Amino acid sequence: MTKCDKSTYPPFCVLMSVYRNDKPEELRLAVESVTVRQTLPPDEVVLVVDGPIAEPLKAEIDALQREIGTIRPVWLAENGGLGRALRIGMEQVAYELVARMDSDDISEPTRFEKQVRYLEQHPDIAVVGGQMTEFIGDPANVVAMRPVPLEAPAVRRYFRDRDPLNHVTVMLRRSAVLAAGNYQPWHLDEDTYLWGRLLERGYELANLPDVLVSARVGAEMYARRGGWRYFRSDVGILRWKYRHGLTGPGRFMYNYLVRFVVQVLMPNKMRGWLFRTFLRTK
């Protein structure tokens, strides 16, 4: 792997959140994938520890901090959810460019090199994401890919119906995120709410055609995407889009009905089949 000359690139940060259910071995793989295994490693990794964690996970964080000098844990006394953790983390970072990463996923080695170069060449873009594969168990066991649109106009149109960015793949301009009100809590839709506020303020979002991250998935992912609580959260986002002119009445009603069927009426097994068959590609 050929390392980039960091002097020719602007500095940037990786923002991650960890909580009590995360596994030490998966965290290590995730952290190594965004640091020592990158052709363009970050200047800082802000690791927000969202509330109390077990000793093995804490020991792994301490070990990673010793081994990789750019890791900076931010310890929160109580678990407040991903939106709050990312909000605090975004306030803590030292650089304008901030990449998101989850604690159990794996970034491709050239991810940051591609994203930093893209944002340098496209100063009008506030957030750039990319394509994402999904795996179960072994990272080599890729089961699907979640494709997203590339150019800013297509991303804006796509937002009427679904998330136009894979959250764990994005690199953001911190100034734009803070101008839009930063991350804010919204059950499983923290990212959607942020994209909407950025688009409402006229910021442009885009995606690279490359796969940037492999995301760890399982049956529990589809369970989290169903039930009354998630339906109410999603409908709240739909109402917010409609009130702020980001979707029309027809799209609102269509998406409301689809979400009611998928998230409330459909059992997890069928929901998983639907996601894999129609909302993902092989």
Short mmCIF file of N, CA, C and O in Angstrom, two decimals, residues 10 12 32 53 71 168 252 266:
data_model
loop_
_atom_site.label_atom_id
_atom_site.label_comp_id
_atom_site.label_asym_id
_atom_site.label_seq_id
_atom_site.Cartn_x
_atom_site.Cartn_y
_atom_site.Cartn_z
N PRO A 10 -5.05 18.67 2.91
CA PRO A 10 -5.44 19.37 4.14
C PRO A 10 -5.64 18.37 5.28
O PRO A 10 -5.96 17.20 5.03
N PHE A 12 -7.49 16.42 8.39
CA PHE A 12 -8.89 16.05 8.60
C PHE A 12 -8.99 15.11 9.80
O PHE A 12 -7.98 14.59 10.30
N GLU A 32 -8.53 0.42 12.93
CA GLU A 32 -7.38 0.17 12.08
C GLU A 32 -7.68 0.48 10.62
O GLU A 32 -6.82 0.96 9.88
N ILE A 53 -19.08 1.77 29.77
CA ILE A 53 -18.79 0.58 28.96
C ILE A 53 -18.09 -0.46 29.82
O ILE A 53 -17.55 -0.15 30.88
N ILE A 71 -5.56 8.89 18.15
CA ILE A 71 -6.88 8.63 18.74
C ILE A 71 -7.08 9.46 20.00
O ILE A 71 -6.23 9.46 20.90
N VAL A 168 -22.33 6.20 7.09
CA VAL A 168 -21.00 5.79 7.55
C VAL A 168 -19.92 6.03 6.51
O VAL A 168 -18.73 5.84 6.81
N PHE A 252 -45.37 12.66 -0.05
CA PHE A 252 -45.57 12.47 1.39
C PHE A 252 -46.53 11.32 1.65
O PHE A 252 -46.24 10.42 2.45
N MET A 266 -45.30 -5.41 8.43
CA MET A 266 -44.46 -6.48 7.89
C MET A 266 -43.59 -7.11 8.97
O MET A 266 -42.94 -6.41 9.73
#
